[in-house]
PDB file of C-alpha atoms in Angstrom:
ATOM      1  CA  GLU A   1      91.794  97.180 102.396  1.00 88.00           C
ATOM      2  CA  ASP A   2      94.318  95.865  99.962  1.00 92.00           C
ATOM      3  CA  LYS A   3      95.379  98.231  97.233  1.00 94.00           C
ATOM      4  CA  VAL A   4      97.832  98.483  94.361  1.00 97.00           C
ATOM      5  CA  VAL A   5      98.590 101.980  93.062  1.00 97.00           C
ATOM      6  CA  GLN A   6     100.404 102.748  89.849  1.00 98.00           C
ATOM      7  CA  SER A   7     101.899 106.021  88.777  1.00 97.00           C
ATOM      8  CA  PRO A   8     101.856 107.910  86.590  1.00 97.00           C
ATOM      9  CA  LEU A   9      98.471 107.039  85.110  1.00 96.00           C
ATOM     10  CA  SER A  10      99.678 108.064  81.683  1.00 97.00           C
ATOM     11  CA  LEU A  11     102.924 109.103  80.133  1.00 97.00           C
ATOM     12  CA  VAL A  12     104.061 110.404  76.732  1.00 98.00           C
ATOM     13  CA  VAL A  13     107.722 110.139  75.714  1.00 98.00           C
ATOM     14  CA  HIS A  14     109.789 110.253  72.583  1.00 98.00           C
ATOM     15  CA  GLU A  15     111.603 107.304  71.054  1.00 98.00           C
ATOM     16  CA  GLY A  16     114.891 106.720  72.753  1.00 98.00           C
ATOM     17  CA  ASP A  17     113.849 108.063  76.130  1.00 98.00           C
ATOM     18  CA  THR A  18     114.102 105.986  79.314  1.00 98.00           C
ATOM     19  CA  VAL A  19     110.963 105.655  81.394  1.00 98.00           C
ATOM     20  CA  THR A  20     110.287 104.462  84.954  1.00 98.00           C
ATOM     21  CA  LEU A  21     106.871 103.163  85.915  1.00 98.00           C
ATOM     22  CA  ASN A  22     105.935 102.880  89.567  1.00 98.00           C
ATOM     23  CA  CYS A  23     103.816 100.471  91.536  1.00 98.00           C
ATOM     24  CA  SER A  24     103.234 100.742  95.252  1.00 98.00           C
ATOM     25  CA  TYR A  25     101.144  98.316  97.231  1.00 98.00           C
ATOM     26  CA  GLU A  26      99.529  97.777 100.563  1.00 97.00           C
ATOM     27  CA  VAL A  27      98.606  94.092 100.550  1.00 95.00           C
ATOM     28  CA  THR A  28      98.483  91.662 103.457  1.00 91.00           C
ATOM     29  CA  ASN A  29     100.048  88.239 103.024  1.00 92.00           C
ATOM     30  CA  PHE A  30     102.071  89.237  99.994  1.00 93.00           C
ATOM     31  CA  ARG A  31     103.255  86.477  97.736  1.00 93.00           C
ATOM     32  CA  SER A  32     104.422  88.009  94.476  1.00 94.00           C
ATOM     33  CA  LEU A  33     104.319  91.084  92.293  1.00 96.00           C
ATOM     34  CA  LEU A  34     103.782  90.738  88.576  1.00 97.00           C
ATOM     35  CA  TRP A  35     104.008  93.124  85.613  1.00 98.00           C
ATOM     36  CA  TYR A  36     101.971  92.719  82.490  1.00 98.00           C
ATOM     37  CA  LYS A  37     101.912  94.623  79.165  1.00 97.00           C
ATOM     38  CA  GLN A  38      98.548  95.215  77.585  1.00 96.00           C
ATOM     39  CA  GLU A  39      98.752  96.142  73.947  1.00 92.00           C
ATOM     40  CA  LYS A  40      95.370  96.460  72.289  1.00 81.00           C
ATOM     41  CA  LYS A  41      93.526  93.867  74.308  1.00 87.00           C
ATOM     42  CA  ALA A  42      95.302  90.774  75.821  1.00 92.00           C
ATOM     43  CA  PRO A  43      97.721  91.435  78.712  1.00 95.00           C
ATOM     44  CA  THR A  44     100.957  89.515  78.418  1.00 95.00           C
ATOM     45  CA  PHE A  45     103.261  88.552  81.231  1.00 96.00           C
ATOM     46  CA  LEU A  46     106.538  90.485  81.719  1.00 97.00           C
ATOM     47  CA  PHE A  47     107.984  89.748  85.132  1.00 95.00           C
ATOM     48  CA  MET A  48     107.292  88.069  88.449  1.00 95.00           C
ATOM     49  CA  LEU A  49     109.107  89.374  91.492  1.00 96.00           C
ATOM     50  CA  THR A  50     109.145  87.709  94.859  1.00 94.00           C
ATOM     51  CA  SER A  51     112.389  88.832  96.538  1.00 91.00           C
ATOM     52  CA  SER A  52     113.698  92.366  97.277  1.00 93.00           C
ATOM     53  CA  GLY A  53     116.628  93.772  95.469  1.00 90.00           C
ATOM     54  CA  ILE A  54     116.919  91.200  92.718  1.00 90.00           C
ATOM     55  CA  GLU A  55     116.574  92.849  89.349  1.00 92.00           C
ATOM     56  CA  LYS A  56     114.759  90.949  86.599  1.00 93.00           C
ATOM     57  CA  LYS A  57     115.785  91.898  83.080  1.00 94.00           C
ATOM     58  CA  SER A  58     114.436  91.158  79.613  1.00 94.00           C
ATOM     59  CA  GLY A  59     116.061  93.094  76.818  1.00 97.00           C
ATOM     60  CA  ARG A  60     115.405  96.779  77.406  1.00 98.00           C
ATOM     61  CA  LEU A  61     112.964  96.123  80.265  1.00 98.00           C
ATOM     62  CA  SER A  62     113.928  95.568  83.837  1.00 98.00           C
ATOM     63  CA  SER A  63     112.128  95.510  87.139  1.00 98.00           C
ATOM     64  CA  ILE A  64     112.980  95.432  90.812  1.00 97.00           C
ATOM     65  CA  LEU A  65     111.008  94.935  94.068  1.00 97.00           C
ATOM     66  CA  ASP A  66     111.429  96.604  97.407  1.00 96.00           C
ATOM     67  CA  LYS A  67     109.461  94.647  99.973  1.00 93.00           C
ATOM     68  CA  LYS A  68     110.418  96.963 102.830  1.00 95.00           C
ATOM     69  CA  GLU A  69     109.095 100.074 101.165  1.00 95.00           C
ATOM     70  CA  LEU A  70     106.359  98.145  99.370  1.00 97.00           C
ATOM     71  CA  PHE A  71     106.970  99.192  95.813  1.00 96.00           C
ATOM     72  CA  SER A  72     108.299  98.039  92.486  1.00 98.00           C
ATOM     73  CA  ILE A  73     109.546  99.901  89.418  1.00 98.00           C
ATOM     74  CA  LEU A  74     109.563  98.890  85.777  1.00 98.00           C
ATOM     75  CA  ASN A  75     112.224 100.514  83.678  1.00 98.00           C
ATOM     76  CA  ILE A  76     112.262 100.726  79.875  1.00 98.00           C
ATOM     77  CA  THR A  77     115.401 102.017  78.238  1.00 98.00           C
ATOM     78  CA  ALA A  78     115.688 103.311  74.689  1.00 98.00           C
ATOM     79  CA  THR A  79     111.956 103.276  74.203  1.00 98.00           C
ATOM     80  CA  GLN A  80     110.469 102.287  70.890  1.00 98.00           C
ATOM     81  CA  THR A  81     107.007 102.930  69.450  1.00 97.00           C
ATOM     82  CA  GLY A  82     106.247  99.265  69.992  1.00 97.00           C
ATOM     83  CA  ASP A  83     106.496  99.880  73.717  1.00 98.00           C
ATOM     84  CA  SER A  84     103.302 101.915  73.615  1.00 98.00           C
ATOM     85  CA  ALA A  85     100.889  99.979  75.762  1.00 97.00           C
ATOM     86  CA  VAL A  86      99.137  99.894  79.153  1.00 97.00           C
ATOM     87  CA  TYR A  87     101.460  98.399  81.811  1.00 98.00           C
ATOM     88  CA  LEU A  88      99.647  96.572  84.596  1.00 97.00           C
ATOM     89  CA  CYS A  89     101.050  95.839  88.031  1.00 98.00           C
ATOM     90  CA  ALA A  90      99.502  92.986  90.072  1.00 97.00           C
ATOM     91  CA  VAL A  91     100.113  91.497  93.490  1.00 95.00           C
ATOM     92  CA  GLY A  92      99.437  87.886  94.418  1.00 92.00           C
ATOM     93  CA  LYS A  93      98.387  87.317  97.977  1.00 90.00           C
ATOM     94  CA  LEU A  94      97.334  84.589 100.384  1.00 87.00           C
ATOM     95  CA  GLN A  95      93.772  85.074 101.658  1.00 81.00           C
ATOM     96  CA  GLY A  96      92.638  84.446 105.190  1.00 74.00           C
ATOM     97  CA  THR A  97      90.358  81.645 103.980  1.00 72.00           C
ATOM     98  CA  GLY A  98      93.376  79.798 102.637  1.00 70.00           C
ATOM     99  CA  GLY A  99      92.780  80.800  99.020  1.00 78.00           C
ATOM    100  CA  PHE A 100      94.825  83.085  96.873  1.00 84.00           C
ATOM    101  CA  LYS A 101      94.007  86.068  94.739  1.00 87.00           C
ATOM    102  CA  THR A 102      95.628  88.606  92.409  1.00 92.00           C
ATOM    103  CA  ILE A 103      95.011  92.348  92.918  1.00 94.00           C
ATOM    104  CA  PHE A 104      95.557  94.649  90.005  1.00 96.00           C
ATOM    105  CA  GLY A 105      96.513  98.293  89.785  1.00 97.00           C
ATOM    106  CA  ALA A 106      94.754 100.608  87.343  1.00 96.00           C
ATOM    107  CA  GLY A 107      97.722 100.560  84.951  1.00 97.00           C
ATOM    108  CA  THR A 108     100.005 103.137  83.388  1.00 97.00           C
ATOM    109  CA  ARG A 109      99.296 104.105  79.792  1.00 97.00           C
ATOM    110  CA  LEU A 110     102.564 104.690  77.922  1.00 98.00           C
ATOM    111  CA  PHE A 111     102.658 106.384  74.527  1.00 98.00           C
ATOM    112  CA  VAL A 112     105.962 106.526  72.672  1.00 98.00           C
ATOM    113  CA  LYS A 113     106.165 109.164  69.889  1.00 97.00           C
ATOM    114  CA  ALA A 114     108.323 108.491  66.865  1.00 95.00           C
TER     115      ALA A 114
ATOM    116  CA  ASP B   1      99.151  77.463  68.639  1.00 66.00           C
ATOM    117  CA  GLY B   2      97.867  77.159  72.209  1.00 75.00           C
ATOM    118  CA  GLY B   3      95.969  79.961  73.689  1.00 94.00           C
ATOM    119  CA  ILE B   4      92.718  81.385  74.989  1.00 97.00           C
ATOM    120  CA  THR B   5      89.925  82.341  72.604  1.00 97.00           C
ATOM    121  CA  GLN B   6      87.230  84.733  73.603  1.00 97.00           C
ATOM    122  CA  SER B   7      84.175  85.485  71.540  1.00 96.00           C
ATOM    123  CA  PRO B   8      82.606  87.675  70.408  1.00 97.00           C
ATOM    124  CA  LYS B   9      85.016  90.591  70.356  1.00 96.00           C
ATOM    125  CA  TYR B  10      82.130  93.087  70.692  1.00 96.00           C
ATOM    126  CA  LEU B  11      78.685  92.436  72.165  1.00 95.00           C
ATOM    127  CA  PHE B  12      75.689  94.605  72.688  1.00 93.00           C
ATOM    128  CA  ARG B  13      73.067  94.003  75.324  1.00 90.00           C
ATOM    129  CA  LYS B  14      69.536  95.307  75.450  1.00 89.00           C
ATOM    130  CA  GLU B  15      67.814  96.084  78.676  1.00 85.00           C
ATOM    131  CA  GLY B  16      66.643  92.994  80.546  1.00 86.00           C
ATOM    132  CA  GLN B  17      68.616  90.670  78.285  1.00 92.00           C
ATOM    133  CA  ASN B  18      71.010  87.975  79.390  1.00 95.00           C
ATOM    134  CA  VAL B  19      74.135  87.577  77.272  1.00 96.00           C
ATOM    135  CA  THR B  20      76.855  84.923  77.344  1.00 97.00           C
ATOM    136  CA  LEU B  21      80.534  85.496  76.708  1.00 98.00           C
ATOM    137  CA  SER B  22      82.545  82.540  75.452  1.00 98.00           C
ATOM    138  CA  CYS B  23      86.020  81.552  76.707  1.00 98.00           C
ATOM    139  CA  GLU B  24      87.826  78.474  75.350  1.00 98.00           C
ATOM    140  CA  GLN B  25      91.419  77.394  76.109  1.00 97.00           C
ATOM    141  CA  ASN B  26      93.574  74.649  74.572  1.00 96.00           C
ATOM    142  CA  LEU B  27      96.410  75.051  77.016  1.00 95.00           C
ATOM    143  CA  ASN B  28      95.222  72.152  79.202  1.00 95.00           C
ATOM    144  CA  HIS B  29      95.089  74.549  82.136  1.00 95.00           C
ATOM    145  CA  ASP B  30      93.174  73.592  85.261  1.00 94.00           C
ATOM    146  CA  ALA B  31      92.181  77.057  86.529  1.00 94.00           C
ATOM    147  CA  MET B  32      90.257  79.703  84.635  1.00 96.00           C
ATOM    148  CA  TYR B  33      89.175  83.240  85.576  1.00 96.00           C
ATOM    149  CA  TRP B  34      86.904  86.017  84.493  1.00 98.00           C
ATOM    150  CA  TYR B  35      87.978  89.651  85.057  1.00 97.00           C
ATOM    151  CA  ARG B  36      86.210  92.868  84.351  1.00 97.00           C
ATOM    152  CA  GLN B  37      88.239  95.935  83.250  1.00 96.00           C
ATOM    153  CA  ASP B  38      86.819  99.439  83.585  1.00 95.00           C
ATOM    154  CA  PRO B  39      88.623 102.647  82.534  1.00 90.00           C
ATOM    155  CA  GLY B  40      90.800 103.967  85.357  1.00 86.00           C
ATOM    156  CA  GLN B  41      90.351 100.869  87.449  1.00 89.00           C
ATOM    157  CA  GLY B  42      92.310  97.702  87.950  1.00 89.00           C
ATOM    158  CA  LEU B  43      91.097  94.343  86.747  1.00 94.00           C
ATOM    159  CA  ARG B  44      88.458  92.927  89.110  1.00 96.00           C
ATOM    160  CA  LEU B  45      87.776  89.197  89.538  1.00 95.00           C
ATOM    161  CA  ILE B  46      84.263  88.097  88.778  1.00 97.00           C
ATOM    162  CA  TYR B  47      84.496  84.310  89.082  1.00 97.00           C
ATOM    163  CA  TYR B  48      87.130  81.617  88.956  1.00 94.00           C
ATOM    164  CA  SER B  49      87.217  77.878  88.571  1.00 95.00           C
ATOM    165  CA  GLN B  50      89.939  75.563  89.792  1.00 91.00           C
ATOM    166  CA  ILE B  51      88.570  72.291  88.376  1.00 92.00           C
ATOM    167  CA  VAL B  52      85.677  71.102  86.176  1.00 94.00           C
ATOM    168  CA  ASN B  53      82.231  71.380  87.828  1.00 95.00           C
ATOM    169  CA  ASP B  54      83.507  73.723  90.522  1.00 94.00           C
ATOM    170  CA  PHE B  55      83.739  77.532  90.649  1.00 95.00           C
ATOM    171  CA  GLN B  56      84.002  80.314  93.225  1.00 93.00           C
ATOM    172  CA  LYS B  57      82.772  83.863  93.374  1.00 94.00           C
ATOM    173  CA  GLY B  58      85.287  86.637  93.032  1.00 93.00           C
ATOM    174  CA  ASP B  59      84.998  90.198  94.266  1.00 92.00           C
ATOM    175  CA  ILE B  60      82.165  91.345  92.005  1.00 96.00           C
ATOM    176  CA  ALA B  61      80.080  88.213  91.220  1.00 97.00           C
ATOM    177  CA  GLU B  62      76.654  89.820  91.603  1.00 97.00           C
ATOM    178  CA  GLY B  63      74.732  89.824  88.304  1.00 96.00           C
ATOM    179  CA  TYR B  64      76.999  87.256  86.710  1.00 97.00           C
ATOM    180  CA  SER B  65      76.920  83.473  86.416  1.00 98.00           C
ATOM    181  CA  VAL B  66      79.351  80.825  85.113  1.00 98.00           C
ATOM    182  CA  SER B  67      79.608  77.132  84.361  1.00 98.00           C
ATOM    183  CA  ARG B  68      82.591  74.795  83.995  1.00 98.00           C
ATOM    184  CA  GLU B  69      81.304  71.624  82.371  1.00 97.00           C
ATOM    185  CA  LYS B  70      84.466  71.054  80.400  1.00 97.00           C
ATOM    186  CA  LYS B  71      88.079  71.808  81.243  1.00 97.00           C
ATOM    187  CA  GLU B  72      88.473  73.820  78.088  1.00 97.00           C
ATOM    188  CA  SER B  73      85.456  76.065  78.460  1.00 98.00           C
ATOM    189  CA  PHE B  74      84.381  78.699  80.996  1.00 98.00           C
ATOM    190  CA  PRO B  75      81.462  80.791  79.722  1.00 98.00           C
ATOM    191  CA  LEU B  76      80.296  83.884  81.518  1.00 98.00           C
ATOM    192  CA  THR B  77      76.675  84.976  81.503  1.00 98.00           C
ATOM    193  CA  VAL B  78      75.889  88.625  82.224  1.00 96.00           C
ATOM    194  CA  THR B  79      72.365  88.607  83.604  1.00 95.00           C
ATOM    195  CA  SER B  80      69.753  91.336  83.622  1.00 90.00           C
ATOM    196  CA  ALA B  81      70.528  91.790  87.313  1.00 90.00           C
ATOM    197  CA  GLN B  82      73.885  93.325  86.398  1.00 91.00           C
ATOM    198  CA  LYS B  83      72.810  96.964  86.125  1.00 88.00           C
ATOM    199  CA  ASN B  84      76.098  98.392  84.852  1.00 92.00           C
ATOM    200  CA  PRO B  85      77.469  95.755  82.503  1.00 94.00           C
ATOM    201  CA  THR B  86      79.364  97.985  80.070  1.00 95.00           C
ATOM    202  CA  ALA B  87      83.007  96.981  80.416  1.00 96.00           C
ATOM    203  CA  PHE B  88      85.824  95.050  78.868  1.00 97.00           C
ATOM    204  CA  TYR B  89      85.793  91.388  79.981  1.00 98.00           C
ATOM    205  CA  LEU B  90      88.952  89.320  80.110  1.00 98.00           C
ATOM    206  CA  CYS B  91      89.172  85.574  80.503  1.00 98.00           C
ATOM    207  CA  ALA B  92      92.407  84.087  81.854  1.00 96.00           C
ATOM    208  CA  SER B  93      93.856  80.754  82.845  1.00 96.00           C
ATOM    209  CA  THR B  94      96.693  79.247  84.894  1.00 93.00           C
ATOM    210  CA  PRO B  95      98.191  75.755  84.703  1.00 90.00           C
ATOM    211  CA  ASP B  96      97.310  74.901  88.305  1.00 85.00           C
ATOM    212  CA  ARG B  97      95.153  76.062  91.157  1.00 81.00           C
ATOM    213  CA  PRO B  98      95.868  79.595  92.416  1.00 80.00           C
ATOM    214  CA  THR B  99      98.884  79.808  94.707  1.00 81.00           C
ATOM    215  CA  GLY B 100      99.611  83.505  94.712  1.00 76.00           C
ATOM    216  CA  PHE B 101     102.533  82.979  92.368  1.00 79.00           C
ATOM    217  CA  GLU B 102     100.542  82.399  89.207  1.00 83.00           C
ATOM    218  CA  LYS B 103     101.281  83.995  85.887  1.00 91.00           C
ATOM    219  CA  LEU B 104      97.980  84.549  84.155  1.00 94.00           C
ATOM    220  CA  PHE B 105      97.447  83.799  80.470  1.00 95.00           C
ATOM    221  CA  PHE B 106      94.813  86.076  78.989  1.00 97.00           C
ATOM    222  CA  GLY B 107      92.434  86.002  76.077  1.00 96.00           C
ATOM    223  CA  SER B 108      91.917  89.053  73.836  1.00 96.00           C
ATOM    224  CA  GLY B 109      88.744  90.134  75.640  1.00 97.00           C
ATOM    225  CA  THR B 110      85.108  90.992  74.878  1.00 97.00           C
ATOM    226  CA  GLN B 111      83.832  94.568  74.887  1.00 96.00           C
ATOM    227  CA  LEU B 112      80.236  94.560  76.184  1.00 96.00           C
ATOM    228  CA  SER B 113      78.078  97.587  75.686  1.00 94.00           C
ATOM    229  CA  VAL B 114      74.468  98.363  76.554  1.00 89.00           C
ATOM    230  CA  LEU B 115      72.119  99.578  73.875  1.00 83.00           C
TER     231      LEU B 115
END
């Protein structure tokens, strides 16, 4: 059975800290791994990763994928209170029927203290 | 501004009642999706639609129904057959049919609770 596991489930840090969020997966017919940030209600897209070893960066956030070890990490440096959110990891896959689907992890809830 | 609008934000259902959650998008996206989010679990796909007048069941379609009469609209009905409907419901869209590489655009969700 396909699964996406995120760790830790929750995390509390102080402003300025660096955090690493983990996402491991066991998914057949892997196509892509995506990270979303869910503040309040609507998840918003952060990164899409399809190749191993290529770091994606956006400001203080960065992410990398290891397709051999089947995991990805999301790093946030110099955290700010505005980084407080639930971070979702998702994997896109090809289904046996020819369709495609996205499988989500349960998320990591990050709280940044001022 | 383009986006996805879900309404209402909060909804209460009585026993045996059907309720409908609205999802409207002005992004001109072809594909639309409904997900259910429960505490401690990942988002689970209920239904999706790739084009008007066509939709497919997701992983947890039992007790739910949808329609796609217009490109912009994809309402979800939670029927009385859904015995555990309390959850946060997210509507999403993508520009094209699912390929496994899609970036989902989400609405702000509807919290459904049972009275």
